[in-house]
Tab-separated table of C-alpha atoms in Angstrom:
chain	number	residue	atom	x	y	z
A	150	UNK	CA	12.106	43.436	20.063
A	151	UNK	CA	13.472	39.531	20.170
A	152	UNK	CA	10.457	38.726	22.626
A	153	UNK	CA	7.513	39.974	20.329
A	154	UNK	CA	6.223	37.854	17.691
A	155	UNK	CA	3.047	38.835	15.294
A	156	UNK	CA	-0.369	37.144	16.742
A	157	UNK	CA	-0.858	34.026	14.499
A	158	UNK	CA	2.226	33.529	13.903
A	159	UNK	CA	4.036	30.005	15.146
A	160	UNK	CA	6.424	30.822	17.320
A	161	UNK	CA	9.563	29.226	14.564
A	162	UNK	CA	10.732	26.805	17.254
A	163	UNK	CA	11.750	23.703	15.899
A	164	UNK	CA	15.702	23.056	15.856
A	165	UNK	CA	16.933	20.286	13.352
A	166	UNK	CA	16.857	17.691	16.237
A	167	UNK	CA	13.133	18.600	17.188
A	168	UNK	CA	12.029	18.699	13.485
A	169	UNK	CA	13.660	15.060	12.597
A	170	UNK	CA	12.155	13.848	16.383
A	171	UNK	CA	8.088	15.038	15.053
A	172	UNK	CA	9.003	13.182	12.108
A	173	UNK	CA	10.334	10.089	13.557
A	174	UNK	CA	7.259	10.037	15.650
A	175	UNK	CA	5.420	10.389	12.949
A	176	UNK	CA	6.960	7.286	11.626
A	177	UNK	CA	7.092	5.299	14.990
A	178	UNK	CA	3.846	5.989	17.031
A	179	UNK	CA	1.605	6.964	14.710
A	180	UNK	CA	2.585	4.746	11.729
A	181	UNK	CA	2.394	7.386	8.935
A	182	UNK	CA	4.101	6.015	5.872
A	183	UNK	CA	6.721	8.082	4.067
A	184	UNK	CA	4.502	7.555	1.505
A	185	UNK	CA	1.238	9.209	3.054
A	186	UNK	CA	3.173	12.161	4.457
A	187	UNK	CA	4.957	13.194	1.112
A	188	UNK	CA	2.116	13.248	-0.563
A	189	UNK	CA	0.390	15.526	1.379
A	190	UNK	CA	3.430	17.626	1.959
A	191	UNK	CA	3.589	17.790	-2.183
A	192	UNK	CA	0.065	18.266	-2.391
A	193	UNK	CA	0.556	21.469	0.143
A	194	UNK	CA	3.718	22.809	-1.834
A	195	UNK	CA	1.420	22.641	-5.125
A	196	UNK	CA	-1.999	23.988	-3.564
A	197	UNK	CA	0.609	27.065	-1.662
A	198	UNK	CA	1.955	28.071	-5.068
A	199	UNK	CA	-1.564	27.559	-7.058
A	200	UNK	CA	-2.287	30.435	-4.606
A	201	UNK	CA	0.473	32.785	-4.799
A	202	UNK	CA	1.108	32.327	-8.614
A	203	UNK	CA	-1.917	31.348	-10.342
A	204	UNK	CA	-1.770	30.076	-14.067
A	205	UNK	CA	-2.924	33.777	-15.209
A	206	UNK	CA	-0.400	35.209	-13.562
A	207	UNK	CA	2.189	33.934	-15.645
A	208	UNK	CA	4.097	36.308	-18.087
A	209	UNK	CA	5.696	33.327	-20.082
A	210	UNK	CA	3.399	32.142	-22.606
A	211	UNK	CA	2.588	28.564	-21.065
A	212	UNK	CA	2.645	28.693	-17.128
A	213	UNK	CA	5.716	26.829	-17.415
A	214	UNK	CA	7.334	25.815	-13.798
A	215	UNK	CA	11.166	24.174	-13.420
A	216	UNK	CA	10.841	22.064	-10.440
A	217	UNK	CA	14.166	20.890	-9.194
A	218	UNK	CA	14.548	17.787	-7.009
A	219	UNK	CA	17.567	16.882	-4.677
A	220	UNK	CA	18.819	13.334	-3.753
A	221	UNK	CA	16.238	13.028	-0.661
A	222	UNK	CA	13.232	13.258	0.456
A	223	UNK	CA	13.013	17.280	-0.354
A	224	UNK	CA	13.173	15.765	-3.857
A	225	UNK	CA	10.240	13.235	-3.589
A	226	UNK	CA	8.468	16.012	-2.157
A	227	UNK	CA	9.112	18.249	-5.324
A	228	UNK	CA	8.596	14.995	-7.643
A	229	UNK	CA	4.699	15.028	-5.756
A	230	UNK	CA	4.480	18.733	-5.701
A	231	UNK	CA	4.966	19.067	-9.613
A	232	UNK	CA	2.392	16.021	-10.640
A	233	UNK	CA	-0.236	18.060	-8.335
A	234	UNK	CA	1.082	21.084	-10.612
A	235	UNK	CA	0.551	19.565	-13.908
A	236	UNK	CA	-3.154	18.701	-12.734
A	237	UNK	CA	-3.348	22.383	-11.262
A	238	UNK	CA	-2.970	23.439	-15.328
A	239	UNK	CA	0.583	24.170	-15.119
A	240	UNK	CA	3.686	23.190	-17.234
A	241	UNK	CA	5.868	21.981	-14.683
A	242	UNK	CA	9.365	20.391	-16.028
A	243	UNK	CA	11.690	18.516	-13.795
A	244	UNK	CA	15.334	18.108	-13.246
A	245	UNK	CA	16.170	14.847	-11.020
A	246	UNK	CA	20.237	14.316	-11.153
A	247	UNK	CA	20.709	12.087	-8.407
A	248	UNK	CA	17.982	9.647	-8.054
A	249	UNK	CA	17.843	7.030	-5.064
A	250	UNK	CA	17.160	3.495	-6.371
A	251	UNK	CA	14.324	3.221	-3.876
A	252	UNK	CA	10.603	1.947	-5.322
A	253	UNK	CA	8.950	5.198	-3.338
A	254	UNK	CA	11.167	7.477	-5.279
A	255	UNK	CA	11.158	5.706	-8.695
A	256	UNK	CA	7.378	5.350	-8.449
A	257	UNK	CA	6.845	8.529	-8.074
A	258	UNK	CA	8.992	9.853	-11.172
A	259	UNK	CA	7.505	6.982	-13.086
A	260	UNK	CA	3.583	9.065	-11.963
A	261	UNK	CA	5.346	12.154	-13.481
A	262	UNK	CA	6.218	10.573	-16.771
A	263	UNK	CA	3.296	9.203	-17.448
A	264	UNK	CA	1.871	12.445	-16.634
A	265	UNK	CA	3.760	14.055	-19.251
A	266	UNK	CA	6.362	15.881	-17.085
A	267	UNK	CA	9.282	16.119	-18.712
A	268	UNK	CA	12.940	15.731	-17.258
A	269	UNK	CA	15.825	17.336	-18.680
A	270	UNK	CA	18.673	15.768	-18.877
A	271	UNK	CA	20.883	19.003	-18.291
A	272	UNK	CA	20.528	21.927	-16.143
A	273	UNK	CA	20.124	24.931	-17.802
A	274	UNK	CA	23.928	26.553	-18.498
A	275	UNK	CA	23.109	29.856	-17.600
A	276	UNK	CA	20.193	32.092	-14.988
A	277	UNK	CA	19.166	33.988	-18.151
A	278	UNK	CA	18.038	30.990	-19.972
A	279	UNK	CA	15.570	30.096	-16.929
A	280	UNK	CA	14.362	33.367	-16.669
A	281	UNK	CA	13.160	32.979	-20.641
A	282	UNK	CA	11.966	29.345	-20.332
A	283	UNK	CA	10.289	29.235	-16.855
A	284	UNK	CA	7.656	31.660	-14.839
A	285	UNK	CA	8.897	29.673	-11.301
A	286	UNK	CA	11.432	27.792	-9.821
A	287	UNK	CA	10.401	25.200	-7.269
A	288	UNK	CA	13.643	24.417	-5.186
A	289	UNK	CA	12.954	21.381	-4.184
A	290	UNK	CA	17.114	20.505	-3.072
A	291	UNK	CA	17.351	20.268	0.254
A	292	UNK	CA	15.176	19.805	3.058
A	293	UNK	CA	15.813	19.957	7.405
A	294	UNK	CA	17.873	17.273	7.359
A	295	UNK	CA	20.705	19.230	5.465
A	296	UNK	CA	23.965	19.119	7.039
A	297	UNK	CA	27.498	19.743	6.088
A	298	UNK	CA	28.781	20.799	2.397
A	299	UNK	CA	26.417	20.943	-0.717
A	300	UNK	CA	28.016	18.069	-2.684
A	301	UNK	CA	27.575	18.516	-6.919
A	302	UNK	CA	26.312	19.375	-9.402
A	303	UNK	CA	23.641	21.035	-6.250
A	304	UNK	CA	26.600	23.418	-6.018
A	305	UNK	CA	26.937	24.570	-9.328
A	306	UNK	CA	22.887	24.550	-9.392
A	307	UNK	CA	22.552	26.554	-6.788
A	308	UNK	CA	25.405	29.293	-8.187
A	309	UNK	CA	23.111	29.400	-11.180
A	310	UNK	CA	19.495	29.693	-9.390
A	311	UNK	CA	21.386	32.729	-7.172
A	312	UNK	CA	21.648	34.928	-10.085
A	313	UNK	CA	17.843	33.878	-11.957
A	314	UNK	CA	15.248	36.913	-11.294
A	315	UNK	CA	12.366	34.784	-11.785
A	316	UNK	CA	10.487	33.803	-8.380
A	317	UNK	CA	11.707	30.619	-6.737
A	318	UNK	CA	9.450	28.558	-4.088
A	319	UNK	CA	11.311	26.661	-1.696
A	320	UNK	CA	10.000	23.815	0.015
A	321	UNK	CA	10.921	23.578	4.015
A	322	UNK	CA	14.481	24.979	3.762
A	323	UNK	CA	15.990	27.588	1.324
A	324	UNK	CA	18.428	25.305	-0.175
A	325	UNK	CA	21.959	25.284	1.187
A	326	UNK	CA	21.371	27.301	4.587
A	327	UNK	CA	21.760	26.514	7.485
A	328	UNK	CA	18.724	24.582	8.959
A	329	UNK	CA	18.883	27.348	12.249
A	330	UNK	CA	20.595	30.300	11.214
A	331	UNK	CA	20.091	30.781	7.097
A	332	UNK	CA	22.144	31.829	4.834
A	333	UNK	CA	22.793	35.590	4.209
A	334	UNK	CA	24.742	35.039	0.339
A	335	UNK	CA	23.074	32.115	-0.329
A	336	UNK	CA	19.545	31.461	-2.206
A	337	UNK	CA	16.765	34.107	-1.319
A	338	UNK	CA	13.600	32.659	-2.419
A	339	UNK	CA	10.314	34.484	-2.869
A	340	UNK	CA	7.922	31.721	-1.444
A	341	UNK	CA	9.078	29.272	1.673
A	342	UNK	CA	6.147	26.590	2.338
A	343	UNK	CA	7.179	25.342	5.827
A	344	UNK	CA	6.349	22.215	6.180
A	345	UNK	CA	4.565	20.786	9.541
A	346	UNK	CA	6.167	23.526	10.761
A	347	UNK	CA	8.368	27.053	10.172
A	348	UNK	CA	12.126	25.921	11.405
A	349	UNK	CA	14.221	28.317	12.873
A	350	UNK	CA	16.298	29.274	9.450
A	351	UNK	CA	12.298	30.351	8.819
A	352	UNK	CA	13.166	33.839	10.711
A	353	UNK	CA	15.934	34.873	8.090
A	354	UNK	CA	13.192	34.158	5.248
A	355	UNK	CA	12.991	37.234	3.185
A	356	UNK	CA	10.477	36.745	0.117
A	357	UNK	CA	6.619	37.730	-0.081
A	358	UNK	CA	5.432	34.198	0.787
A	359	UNK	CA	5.433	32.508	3.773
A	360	UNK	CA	3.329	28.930	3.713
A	361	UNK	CA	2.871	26.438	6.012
A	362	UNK	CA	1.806	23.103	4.697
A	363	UNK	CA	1.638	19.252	6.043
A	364	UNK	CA	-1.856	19.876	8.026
A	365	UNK	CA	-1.288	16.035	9.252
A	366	UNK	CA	0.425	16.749	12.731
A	367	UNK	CA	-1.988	15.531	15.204
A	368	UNK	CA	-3.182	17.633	18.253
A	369	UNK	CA	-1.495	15.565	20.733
A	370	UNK	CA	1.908	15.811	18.836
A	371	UNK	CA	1.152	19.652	18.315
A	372	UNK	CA	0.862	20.170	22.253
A	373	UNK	CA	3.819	17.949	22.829
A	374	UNK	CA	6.385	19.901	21.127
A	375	UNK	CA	4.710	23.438	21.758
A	376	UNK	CA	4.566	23.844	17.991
A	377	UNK	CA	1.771	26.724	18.909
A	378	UNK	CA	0.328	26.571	15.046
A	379	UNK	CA	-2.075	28.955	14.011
A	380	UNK	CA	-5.184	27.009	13.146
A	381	UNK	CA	-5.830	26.017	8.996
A	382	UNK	CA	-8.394	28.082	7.040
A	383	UNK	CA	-11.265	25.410	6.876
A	384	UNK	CA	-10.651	22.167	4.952
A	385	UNK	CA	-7.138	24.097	3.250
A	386	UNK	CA	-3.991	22.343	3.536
A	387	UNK	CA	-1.855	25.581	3.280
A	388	UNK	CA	-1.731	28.769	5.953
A	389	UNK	CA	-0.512	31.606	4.682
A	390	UNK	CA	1.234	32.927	7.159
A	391	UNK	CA	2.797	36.285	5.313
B	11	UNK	CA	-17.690	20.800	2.338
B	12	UNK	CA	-21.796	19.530	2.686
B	13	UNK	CA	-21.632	19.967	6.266
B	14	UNK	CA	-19.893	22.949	7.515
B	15	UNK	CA	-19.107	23.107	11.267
B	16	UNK	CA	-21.390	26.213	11.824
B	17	UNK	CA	-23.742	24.377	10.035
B	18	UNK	CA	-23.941	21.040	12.284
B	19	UNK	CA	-27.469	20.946	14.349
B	20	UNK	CA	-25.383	19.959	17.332
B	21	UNK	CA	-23.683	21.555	19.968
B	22	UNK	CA	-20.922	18.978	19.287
B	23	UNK	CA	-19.337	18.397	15.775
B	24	UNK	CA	-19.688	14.450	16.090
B	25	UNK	CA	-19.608	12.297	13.293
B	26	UNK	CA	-19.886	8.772	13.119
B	27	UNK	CA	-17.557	6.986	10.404
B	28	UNK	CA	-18.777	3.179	9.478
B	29	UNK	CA	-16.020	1.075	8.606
B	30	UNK	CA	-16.394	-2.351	6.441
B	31	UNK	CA	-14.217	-4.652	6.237
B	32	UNK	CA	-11.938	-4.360	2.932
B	33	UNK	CA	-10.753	-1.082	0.722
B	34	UNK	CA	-14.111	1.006	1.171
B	35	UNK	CA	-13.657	0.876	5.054
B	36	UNK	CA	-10.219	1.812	5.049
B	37	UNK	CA	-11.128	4.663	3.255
B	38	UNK	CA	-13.378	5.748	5.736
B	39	UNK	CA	-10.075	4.984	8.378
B	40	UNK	CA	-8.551	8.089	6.538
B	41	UNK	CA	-11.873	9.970	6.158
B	42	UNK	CA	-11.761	9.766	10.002
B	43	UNK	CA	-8.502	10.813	10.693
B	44	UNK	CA	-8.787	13.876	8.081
B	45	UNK	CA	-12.428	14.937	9.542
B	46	UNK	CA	-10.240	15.025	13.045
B	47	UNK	CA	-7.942	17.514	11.393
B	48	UNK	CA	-10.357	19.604	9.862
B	49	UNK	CA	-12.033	19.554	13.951
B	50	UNK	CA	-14.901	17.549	13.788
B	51	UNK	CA	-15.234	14.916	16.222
B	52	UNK	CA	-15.231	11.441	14.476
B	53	UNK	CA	-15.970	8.202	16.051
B	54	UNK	CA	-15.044	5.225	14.126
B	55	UNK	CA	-17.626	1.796	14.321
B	56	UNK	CA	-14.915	-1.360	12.891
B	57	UNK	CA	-16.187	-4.324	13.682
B	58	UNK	CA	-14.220	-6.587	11.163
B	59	UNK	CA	-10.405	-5.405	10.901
B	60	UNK	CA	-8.483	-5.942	8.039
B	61	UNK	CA	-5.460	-7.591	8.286
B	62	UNK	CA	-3.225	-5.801	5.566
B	63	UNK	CA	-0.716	-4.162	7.372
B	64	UNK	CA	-1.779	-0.596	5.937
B	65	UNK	CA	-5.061	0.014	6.822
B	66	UNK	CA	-3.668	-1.696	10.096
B	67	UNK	CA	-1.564	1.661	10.320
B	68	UNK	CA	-4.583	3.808	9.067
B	69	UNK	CA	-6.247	2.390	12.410
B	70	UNK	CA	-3.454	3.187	14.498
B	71	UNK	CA	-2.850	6.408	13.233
B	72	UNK	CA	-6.755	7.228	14.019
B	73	UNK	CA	-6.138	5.287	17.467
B	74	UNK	CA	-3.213	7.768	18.119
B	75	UNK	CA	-5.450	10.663	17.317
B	76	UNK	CA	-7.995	9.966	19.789
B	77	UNK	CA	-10.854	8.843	17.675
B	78	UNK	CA	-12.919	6.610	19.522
B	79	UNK	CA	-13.682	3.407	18.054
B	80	UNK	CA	-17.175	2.058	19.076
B	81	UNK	CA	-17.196	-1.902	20.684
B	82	UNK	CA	-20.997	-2.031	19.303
B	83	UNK	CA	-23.398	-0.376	16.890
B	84	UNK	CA	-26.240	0.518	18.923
B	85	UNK	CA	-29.513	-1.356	16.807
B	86	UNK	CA	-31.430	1.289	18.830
B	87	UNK	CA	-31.620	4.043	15.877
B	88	UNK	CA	-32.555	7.014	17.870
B	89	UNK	CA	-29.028	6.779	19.911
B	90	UNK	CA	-27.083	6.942	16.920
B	91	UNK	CA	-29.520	10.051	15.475
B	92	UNK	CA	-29.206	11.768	18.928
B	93	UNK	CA	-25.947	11.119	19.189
B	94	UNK	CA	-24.033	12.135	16.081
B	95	UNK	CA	-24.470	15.242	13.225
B	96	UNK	CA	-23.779	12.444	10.375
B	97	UNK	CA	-22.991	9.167	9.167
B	98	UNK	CA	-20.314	8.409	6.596
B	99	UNK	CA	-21.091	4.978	5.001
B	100	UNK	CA	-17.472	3.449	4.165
B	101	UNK	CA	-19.248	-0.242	4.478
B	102	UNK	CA	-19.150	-1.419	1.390
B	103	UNK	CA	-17.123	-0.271	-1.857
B	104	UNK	CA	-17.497	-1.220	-5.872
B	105	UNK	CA	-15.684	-4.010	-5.095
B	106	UNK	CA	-18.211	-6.184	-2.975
B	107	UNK	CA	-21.195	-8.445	-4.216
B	108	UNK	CA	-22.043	-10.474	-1.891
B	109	UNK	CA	-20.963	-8.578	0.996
B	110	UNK	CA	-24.532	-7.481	1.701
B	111	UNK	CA	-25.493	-10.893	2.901
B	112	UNK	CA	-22.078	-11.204	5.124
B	113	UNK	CA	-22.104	-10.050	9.123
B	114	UNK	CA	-21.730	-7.886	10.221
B	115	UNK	CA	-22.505	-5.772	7.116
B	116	UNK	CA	-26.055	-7.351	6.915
B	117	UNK	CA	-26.897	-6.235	10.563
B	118	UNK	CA	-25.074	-2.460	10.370
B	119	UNK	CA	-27.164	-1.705	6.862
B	120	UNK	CA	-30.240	-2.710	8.509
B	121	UNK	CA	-29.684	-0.367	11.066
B	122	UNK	CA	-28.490	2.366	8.556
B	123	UNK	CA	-31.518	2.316	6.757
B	124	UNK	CA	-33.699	3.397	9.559
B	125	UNK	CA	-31.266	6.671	10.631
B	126	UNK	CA	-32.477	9.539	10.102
B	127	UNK	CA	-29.800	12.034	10.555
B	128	UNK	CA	-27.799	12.225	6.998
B	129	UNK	CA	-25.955	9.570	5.313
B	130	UNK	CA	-22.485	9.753	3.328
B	131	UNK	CA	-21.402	7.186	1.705
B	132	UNK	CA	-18.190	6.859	-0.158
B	133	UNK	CA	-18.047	5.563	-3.703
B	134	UNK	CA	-21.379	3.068	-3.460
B	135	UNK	CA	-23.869	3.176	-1.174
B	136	UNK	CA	-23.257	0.144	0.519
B	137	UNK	CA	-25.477	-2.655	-0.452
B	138	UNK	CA	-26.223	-1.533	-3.492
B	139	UNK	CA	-25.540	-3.356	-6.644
B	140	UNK	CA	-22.995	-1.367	-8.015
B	141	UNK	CA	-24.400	-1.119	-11.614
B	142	UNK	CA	-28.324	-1.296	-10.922
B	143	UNK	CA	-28.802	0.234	-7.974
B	144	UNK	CA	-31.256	-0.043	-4.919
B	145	UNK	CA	-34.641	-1.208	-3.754
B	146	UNK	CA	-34.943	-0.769	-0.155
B	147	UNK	CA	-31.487	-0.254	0.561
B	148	UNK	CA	-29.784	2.833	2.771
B	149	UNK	CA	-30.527	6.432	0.493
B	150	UNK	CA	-27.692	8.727	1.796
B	151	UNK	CA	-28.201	12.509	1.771
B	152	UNK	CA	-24.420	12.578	0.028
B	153	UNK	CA	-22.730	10.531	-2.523
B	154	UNK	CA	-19.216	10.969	-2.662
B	155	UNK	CA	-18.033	8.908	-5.935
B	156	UNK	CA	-14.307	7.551	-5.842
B	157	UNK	CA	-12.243	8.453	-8.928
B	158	UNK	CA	-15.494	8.558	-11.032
B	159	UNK	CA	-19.378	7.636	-10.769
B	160	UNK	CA	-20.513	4.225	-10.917
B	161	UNK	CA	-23.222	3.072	-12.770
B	162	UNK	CA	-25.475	3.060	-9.271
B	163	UNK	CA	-24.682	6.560	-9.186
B	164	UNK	CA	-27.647	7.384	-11.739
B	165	UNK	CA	-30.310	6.172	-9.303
B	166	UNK	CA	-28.700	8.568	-6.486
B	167	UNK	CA	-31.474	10.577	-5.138
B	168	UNK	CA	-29.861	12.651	-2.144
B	169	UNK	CA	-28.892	16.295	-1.959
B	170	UNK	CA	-25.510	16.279	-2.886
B	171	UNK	CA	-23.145	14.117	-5.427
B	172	UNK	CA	-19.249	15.042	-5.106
B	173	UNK	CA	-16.460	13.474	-7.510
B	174	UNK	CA	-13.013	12.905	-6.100
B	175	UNK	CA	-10.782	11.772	-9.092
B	176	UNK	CA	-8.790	14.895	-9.467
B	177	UNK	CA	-5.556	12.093	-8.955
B	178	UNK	CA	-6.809	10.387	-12.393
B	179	UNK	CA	-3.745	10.608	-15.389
B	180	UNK	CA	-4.970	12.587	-17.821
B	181	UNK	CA	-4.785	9.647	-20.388
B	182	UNK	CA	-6.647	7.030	-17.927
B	183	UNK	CA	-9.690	9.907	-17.891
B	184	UNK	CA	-9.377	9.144	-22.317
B	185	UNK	CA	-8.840	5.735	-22.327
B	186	UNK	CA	-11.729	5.295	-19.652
B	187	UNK	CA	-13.945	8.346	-21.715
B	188	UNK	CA	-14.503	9.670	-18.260
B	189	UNK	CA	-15.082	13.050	-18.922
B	190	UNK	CA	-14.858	14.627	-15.981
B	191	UNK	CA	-16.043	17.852	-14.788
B	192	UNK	CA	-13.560	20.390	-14.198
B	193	UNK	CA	-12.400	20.721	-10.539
B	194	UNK	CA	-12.073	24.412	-9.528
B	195	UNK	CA	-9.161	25.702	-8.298
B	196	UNK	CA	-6.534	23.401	-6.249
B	197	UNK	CA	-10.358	21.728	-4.716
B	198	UNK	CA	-10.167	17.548	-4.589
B	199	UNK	CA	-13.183	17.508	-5.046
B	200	UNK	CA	-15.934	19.103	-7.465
B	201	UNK	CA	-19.804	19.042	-7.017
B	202	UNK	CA	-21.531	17.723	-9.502
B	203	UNK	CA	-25.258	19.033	-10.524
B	204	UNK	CA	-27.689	17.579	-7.665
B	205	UNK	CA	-30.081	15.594	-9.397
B	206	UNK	CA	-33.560	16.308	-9.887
């Protein structure tokens, strides 16, 4: 029944305007950097999928991973997320079209070069190529602050990633649903890793893994905006939640 | 990971978190804030504040967070061991040399030295020379070494040695010969053999 929710799990409160308000806060009272928070938000995404879909579990011969990163800050958190994957053992490739000429953003594809991390310099023309090359998908498009039309080639990406049978992780958001009410034809991803925490479109999440990541909200800003979070497993920076 | 809540002798998780003045101490800022996450109770002693604008944020983020941060260091020993579970030592990093001698650093070390509930201290144990180590100085319980062990680190006689590099490019660790151990799982941090 609508009132009934499983003990432990967050109550999936926060509307777009609520979600981009923690984060402003974030930003405004307590001085975070953009910086400090995407890194632990792509240190979360990493650590959540090191524990879902270890190295082993891999059926391609290298635990190969496509990570790919849209135009904001969903994208700098996939950039982080797949440098924390190369150092977790896996072969994580990246495809960055759009790139904001911003130092946080270019740094942080310069750390993945000089990891080693490939970037492609296409998309791959069809699902059934990604389903040879790659164990995982890491959608890492679109975050909460998605609004309006999916502008390409994220259209034509996300056409192709629809029809792939290997696993996809999305970070925050499935890419291109609705922040609050999903997206019933649109991507259905086996992992979400909620980040901070679940958003409403979190309800109409389908796959085996539920995550919740970003363990930097304070207390205070925790009781503040009711976010009722289970607590962490010890020093973890992931919750499994399902 | 060395001190488990269930594992703290008191009823309280406190910790008290030392904070130099330059990189070392701002570490410890963040130390703080993440040992308030993880539910321990940190208070923060800063006597000399840095002025770089980020570990000005690190401060205010901790500020935000509730962690207390101490006027004075209490030169009476036996308030600080009665008072708190453990110390982290984020005085005085690789980078200092003469920092010993310096105030407030000289005073706080001389009071560290005579605690008796267990020392951390991040990267160096502060006042020692970073290459030759100690005589007389503080001798924490815990050494957790930043990015890899200094040369100090040989003459580290406590309980427990940790290594947080796991951020090091794999071609720094080469170029460097680092060899480090191998961190298990998605862990930060590995534990490397206590010393005998």
């Amino acid at each position: 029944s609508p009132g009934c929710r499983s003990p432990g799990v967050p109550s999936p409160l926060p509307r777009q305007e609520e979600a981009q308000a923690i984060d402003q806060e974030l930003f405004t009272e307590y001085k975070f950097s953009v910086d400090q928070l995407m890194e632990l938000a792509g240190l979360s995404c990493a650590t959540a999928i090191a524990k879902a879909y270890p190295p082993s579990s891999f059926t391609t011969s290298q635990p190969a991973v496509l990570v790919v990163c849209g135009p904001g800050n969903n994208g700098g958190d996939g950039l982080v997320c797949a440098r924390h994957l190369k150092m977790f053992g896996y072969q994580p490739t990246v495809y960055y079209p759009k790139r904001p000429s911003k130092p946080l953003f270019e740094g942080l594809t310069t750390q993945c070069q000089k990891m080693d991390i490939p970037f492609l310099s296409e998309f791959p023309a069809e699902a059934a190529l990604i389903d040879e090359l790659y164990g995982l998908v890491v959608d890492a498009i679109f975050g909460f602050s998605f609004k309006g039309a999916v502008r390409e080639p994220f259209g034509s990406i996300l056409s192709t990633l629809e029809r792939i049978t290997v696993p996809i992780a999305s970070i925050d958001i499935p890419s291109g649903w609705d922040v609050e009410k999903g997206k019933a034809d649109g991507l259905q991803p086996d992992m979400l890793i909620s980040l901070t925490a679940p958003k409403k479109a979190a309800v109409h999440f389908a796959g085996r893994y539920h995550f919740l990541g970003g363990r930097f909200v304070p207390p205070a800003l925790q009781e503040k905006y009711a976010l009722n979070l289970p607590p962490y497993p010890e020093t973890d920076c992931v919750l499994q939640l399902t | 990971q060395a001190f488990p809540l269930p594992s703290l002798p008191r009823r309280q998780p406190t910790v008290l978190v030392v904070c130099g003045p330059a990189q070392n101490g701002a570490i410890g800022l963040v130390c703080a804030r993440h040992l308030r996450i993880f539910d321990y109770e940190p208070t923060i002693f800063y006597p000399k504040r840095s002025p770089d604008p980020l570990y000005r944020d690190f401060t205010t983020q901790c500020e935000k967070m509730d962690i207390p941060f101490l006027s004075y260091l209490p030169t009476e020993v036996q308030l600080i061991n009665d008072a708190y579970n453990a110390v982290v030592d984020a005085v005085l990093g690789a980078e200092a040399e003469a920092g010993e001698g310096k105030e407030p650093c000289a005073t706080i070390l001389a009071t560290l030295k005579h605690v008796r509930i267990p020392i951390v201290s991040l990267d160096v144990p502060s006042g020692w020379d970073v290459e030759a180590g100690s005589s007389g100085g503080i001798s924490p319980d815990v050494l957790v070494s930043l990015s890899a062990p200094k040369q100090c680190a040989r003459r580290f006689l406590g309980r427990q040695h940790f290594v947080a590099g796991r951020f090091l490019p794999y071609d720094m660790q080469k170029k460097f010969e680092l060899n480090p151990p191998e961190y298990p799982g998605t862990e930060c941090v590995v534990a490397l053999r206590a010393p005998r």
